[in-house]
Amino acid sequence: MIRLLVTGGAGFIGSNFVLSILERRPDAEVVVIDSLTYAGNLENLKSIESHPRFSFQRIDITDDASLRRLFEAHDFSHVAHFAAESHVDRSIADPGAFIQTNVIGTFRLLEAALRAWDGRLGEKRFLHVSTDEVFGSLGAEGFFTEQSPYQPNSPYAASKAASDHFARAYFHTFGLPVITSNCSNNYGPYQFPEKLIPLVIVNCLQRKSIPVYGDGANVRDWLFVLDHCLALEACLFKGQPGETYAIGARNEVRNIDLVRKLCRIVDQLAPHAEPCENLITFVKDRPGHDRRYAINPERMETELDWKPAYSFDESLERTVHWYISNADWRNRILSGDYLKYYERQYSDR
Ligand code: NAD
Ligand code: TDX
């Protein structure tokens, strides 16, 4: 039996991962912990709330005593660590929470695992989920690989870079079996509408202006979230402790081209008299805005036998369709009502 702890499982990628693992691995028991920040939404896990192999606890990963009790109560075999502050713009406005969760929280989790797994490290695995933003910005040429130097440019990227360094140090110094993944930009269902793709879709549906930073020529390498989940499953169960894996779909797109494409999809799926493109507004650039991200995922392909299974055009359309069909989810996020779900769901438990 696999006894898996997932941190940040009420967020975008974490919830997709939990849904995917429960379906794909009948031998896995999953405990999700999440502090339910603005980005954590238990409605993302509603379809499995009564699943016999799933449970949830509201725990902050910076809370050492709670982590200690958690690891004493469950003999976890695997940890998949997603919990983080994840939005670059928020890290520019207020970096403090990023240091707390991404750096100190990751440190506390590494400590808790090391303490609980003392003497039995061989059979355990700790997957640290990170980002390609730790490598900084590329020019017109080249790709990020596992060998790329760390050059974080935003407070978010700096905090993730620091957490990667602690994860690495816990492997090298203490032998904690840590595997680190560095993935490119994800998109798909359940993504909080502060990130580019859901923000564009929601603004199109609400007929609000679509803010494109700077000249719109920044490039991101987009990966469908379910492909990321399959890649993480491969890292967790087949990856080498102490190694890092760069994950991406060789799918570079300029922001403005992506925004226009999304506008066309919304025009088709939810037609309106005026085309969505008319909503596009170029706005002041993000400070320190990285120009281009692009991953060379050769190691994932050759060593872990992973490659993306989903096509970009189909998955983008599927994502737009999901946001259109899940108006309740969308509206509860926009009104802030989703934050009350925990109280409604757990008040009598
Ligand atoms: P998200 O913001 O949607 O979710 C983060 C989750 O962590 C939320 O549920 C939140 O409540 C929880 N959380 C935050 N602080 C916590 C704390 N102190 N204790 C417990 N839980 C806490 O983020 P996401 O997009 O799903 O990203 C998940 C992970 O993947 C992050 O580590 C991020 O750096 C990484 N990543 C994201 C992307 C992307 O494109 N979104 C790409 C590569 C890597
Ligand atoms: O309103 C916007 N207008 C705009 O032009 C927003 C929110 C973004 N952008 C641009 C900035 C980026 O070039 O779109 C691009 C994507 O922006 P985000 O969705 O904020 O993502 P990014 O900054 O690239 O970081 C993301 O990918 C790596 C995630 O937020 C991180 O959590 C992940 O680690």
PDB file of N, CA and C and ligand atoms in Angstrom, residues 86-89 131 133 156 185 194-196 199 211-213 218 220 255 286 289 293, ligand 2:
ATOM      1  N   SER A  86       1.964  30.953  -4.870  1.00  0.00           N
ATOM      2  CA  SER A  86       2.371  30.627  -6.242  1.00  0.00           C
ATOM      3  C   SER A  86       2.240  31.756  -7.262  1.00  0.00           C
ATOM      4  N   HIS A  87       1.770  32.947  -6.838  1.00  0.00           N
ATOM      5  CA  HIS A  87       1.533  33.963  -7.876  1.00  0.00           C
ATOM      6  C   HIS A  87       2.579  35.078  -7.843  1.00  0.00           C
ATOM      7  N   VAL A  88       3.258  35.244  -8.974  1.00  0.00           N
ATOM      8  CA  VAL A  88       4.371  36.199  -9.080  1.00  0.00           C
ATOM      9  C   VAL A  88       3.943  37.620  -8.699  1.00  0.00           C
ATOM     10  N   ASP A  89       2.798  38.074  -9.194  1.00  0.00           N
ATOM     11  CA  ASP A  89       2.368  39.453  -8.913  1.00  0.00           C
ATOM     12  C   ASP A  89       2.156  39.676  -7.418  1.00  0.00           C
ATOM     13  N   THR A 131       9.403  24.853  -9.861  1.00  0.00           N
ATOM     14  CA  THR A 131       9.056  25.577 -11.089  1.00  0.00           C
ATOM     15  C   THR A 131      10.307  25.885 -11.919  1.00  0.00           C
ATOM     16  N   GLU A 133      10.788  28.769 -13.044  1.00  0.00           N
ATOM     17  CA  GLU A 133      11.112  30.192 -12.825  1.00  0.00           C
ATOM     18  C   GLU A 133      12.388  30.378 -12.013  1.00  0.00           C
ATOM     19  N   TYR A 156       8.854  35.465  -5.734  1.00  0.00           N
ATOM     20  CA  TYR A 156       8.303  34.097  -5.817  1.00  0.00           C
ATOM     21  C   TYR A 156       9.402  33.118  -6.248  1.00  0.00           C
ATOM     22  N   ASN A 185       4.865  26.502 -17.142  1.00  0.00           N
ATOM     23  CA  ASN A 185       3.515  27.002 -16.831  1.00  0.00           C
ATOM     24  C   ASN A 185       2.438  25.963 -17.105  1.00  0.00           C
ATOM     25  N   GLU A 194      -6.378  34.236 -11.213  1.00  0.00           N
ATOM     26  CA  GLU A 194      -5.409  35.331 -11.158  1.00  0.00           C
ATOM     27  C   GLU A 194      -4.291  35.050 -12.166  1.00  0.00           C
ATOM     28  N   LYS A 195      -4.154  33.771 -12.585  1.00  0.00           N
ATOM     29  CA  LYS A 195      -3.126  33.378 -13.543  1.00  0.00           C
ATOM     30  C   LYS A 195      -3.641  33.645 -14.956  1.00  0.00           C
ATOM     31  N   LEU A 196      -2.700  33.824 -15.902  1.00  0.00           N
ATOM     32  CA  LEU A 196      -3.085  34.380 -17.209  1.00  0.00           C
ATOM     33  C   LEU A 196      -4.270  33.669 -17.876  1.00  0.00           C
ATOM     34  N   LEU A 199      -7.646  33.898 -16.084  1.00  0.00           N
ATOM     35  CA  LEU A 199      -8.014  35.317 -16.011  1.00  0.00           C
ATOM     36  C   LEU A 199      -8.594  35.790 -17.352  1.00  0.00           C
ATOM     37  N   PRO A 211      -5.996  42.431 -19.450  1.00  0.00           N
ATOM     38  CA  PRO A 211      -4.727  43.145 -19.326  1.00  0.00           C
ATOM     39  C   PRO A 211      -3.552  42.314 -19.838  1.00  0.00           C
ATOM     40  N   VAL A 212      -2.872  42.818 -20.855  1.00  0.00           N
ATOM     41  CA  VAL A 212      -1.657  42.151 -21.356  1.00  0.00           C
ATOM     42  C   VAL A 212      -0.463  43.002 -20.947  1.00  0.00           C
ATOM     43  N   TYR A 213       0.457  42.388 -20.201  1.00  0.00           N
ATOM     44  CA  TYR A 213       1.595  43.151 -19.675  1.00  0.00           C
ATOM     45  C   TYR A 213       2.606  43.492 -20.777  1.00  0.00           C
ATOM     46  N   ASN A 218       6.314  38.312 -24.320  1.00  0.00           N
ATOM     47  CA  ASN A 218       6.932  37.344 -23.403  1.00  0.00           C
ATOM     48  C   ASN A 218       6.444  35.945 -23.773  1.00  0.00           C
ATOM     49  N   ARG A 220       5.919  31.862 -22.785  1.00  0.00           N
ATOM     50  CA  ARG A 220       5.796  30.824 -21.765  1.00  0.00           C
ATOM     51  C   ARG A 220       5.632  29.478 -22.476  1.00  0.00           C
ATOM     52  N   ASN A 255       2.633  35.512 -25.196  1.00  0.00           N
ATOM     53  CA  ASN A 255       1.403  35.820 -24.450  1.00  0.00           C
ATOM     54  C   ASN A 255       0.292  36.354 -25.354  1.00  0.00           C
ATOM     55  N   ARG A 286       4.939  44.037 -15.868  1.00  0.00           N
ATOM     56  CA  ARG A 286       5.262  43.517 -14.531  1.00  0.00           C
ATOM     57  C   ARG A 286       6.733  43.853 -14.238  1.00  0.00           C
ATOM     58  N   HIS A 289       9.859  41.422 -15.258  1.00  0.00           N
ATOM     59  CA  HIS A 289       9.127  40.403 -16.029  1.00  0.00           C
ATOM     60  C   HIS A 289      10.070  39.524 -16.851  1.00  0.00           C
ATOM     61  N   TYR A 293      10.483  31.559 -21.033  1.00  0.00           N
ATOM     62  CA  TYR A 293      10.756  30.260 -20.398  1.00  0.00           C
ATOM     63  C   TYR A 293      10.592  29.184 -21.469  1.00  0.00           C
TER      64      TYR A 293
HETATM   65  O1  TDX B   2      -2.918  39.790 -16.211  1.00  0.00           O
HETATM   66  C1  TDX B   2      -1.883  39.268 -16.673  1.00  0.00           C
HETATM   67  N1  TDX B   2      -1.363  39.728 -17.848  1.00  0.00           N
HETATM   68  C2  TDX B   2      -0.223  39.219 -18.398  1.00  0.00           C
HETATM   69  O2  TDX B   2       0.210  39.667 -19.462  1.00  0.00           O
HETATM   70  C3  TDX B   2      -1.216  38.173 -16.008  1.00  0.00           C
HETATM   71  C4  TDX B   2      -1.748  37.627 -14.714  1.00  0.00           C
HETATM   72  C5  TDX B   2      -0.081  37.674 -16.596  1.00  0.00           C
HETATM   73  N2  TDX B   2       0.419  38.185 -17.742  1.00  0.00           N
HETATM   74  C6  TDX B   2       1.649  37.606 -18.327  1.00  0.00           C
HETATM   75  C7  TDX B   2       2.807  37.472 -17.371  1.00  0.00           C
HETATM   76  C8  TDX B   2       3.504  36.227 -17.879  1.00  0.00           C
HETATM   77  O3  TDX B   2       4.406  36.567 -18.916  1.00  0.00           O
HETATM   78  O4  TDX B   2       1.313  36.262 -18.711  1.00  0.00           O
HETATM   79  C9  TDX B   2       2.395  35.363 -18.444  1.00  0.00           C
HETATM   80  C10 TDX B   2       1.914  34.306 -17.479  1.00  0.00           C
HETATM   81  O5  TDX B   2       1.673  34.924 -16.235  1.00  0.00           O
HETATM   82  P1  TDX B   2       1.207  34.108 -14.937  1.00  0.00           P
HETATM   83  O6  TDX B   2      -0.020  33.332 -15.268  1.00  0.00           O
HETATM   84  O7  TDX B   2       1.177  35.062 -13.796  1.00  0.00           O
HETATM   85  O8  TDX B   2       2.379  33.039 -14.793  1.00  0.00           O
HETATM   86  P2  TDX B   2       3.964  33.193 -14.596  1.00  0.00           P
HETATM   87  O9  TDX B   2       4.321  34.502 -14.040  1.00  0.00           O
HETATM   88  O10 TDX B   2       4.601  32.802 -15.894  1.00  0.00           O
HETATM   89  O11 TDX B   2       4.209  32.073 -13.479  1.00  0.00           O
HETATM   90  C11 TDX B   2       3.495  30.804 -13.576  1.00  0.00           C
HETATM   91  O12 TDX B   2       4.297  29.777 -14.061  1.00  0.00           O
HETATM   92  C12 TDX B   2       5.225  29.198 -13.201  1.00  0.00           C
HETATM   93  C13 TDX B   2       2.858  30.394 -12.247  1.00  0.00           C
HETATM   94  O13 TDX B   2       2.084  31.471 -11.721  1.00  0.00           O
HETATM   95  C14 TDX B   2       3.863  29.935 -11.245  1.00  0.00           C
HETATM   96  O14 TDX B   2       3.224  29.447 -10.065  1.00  0.00           O
HETATM   97  C15 TDX B   2       4.655  28.822 -11.859  1.00  0.00           C
HETATM   98  O15 TDX B   2       5.690  28.469 -11.012  1.00  0.00           O
END
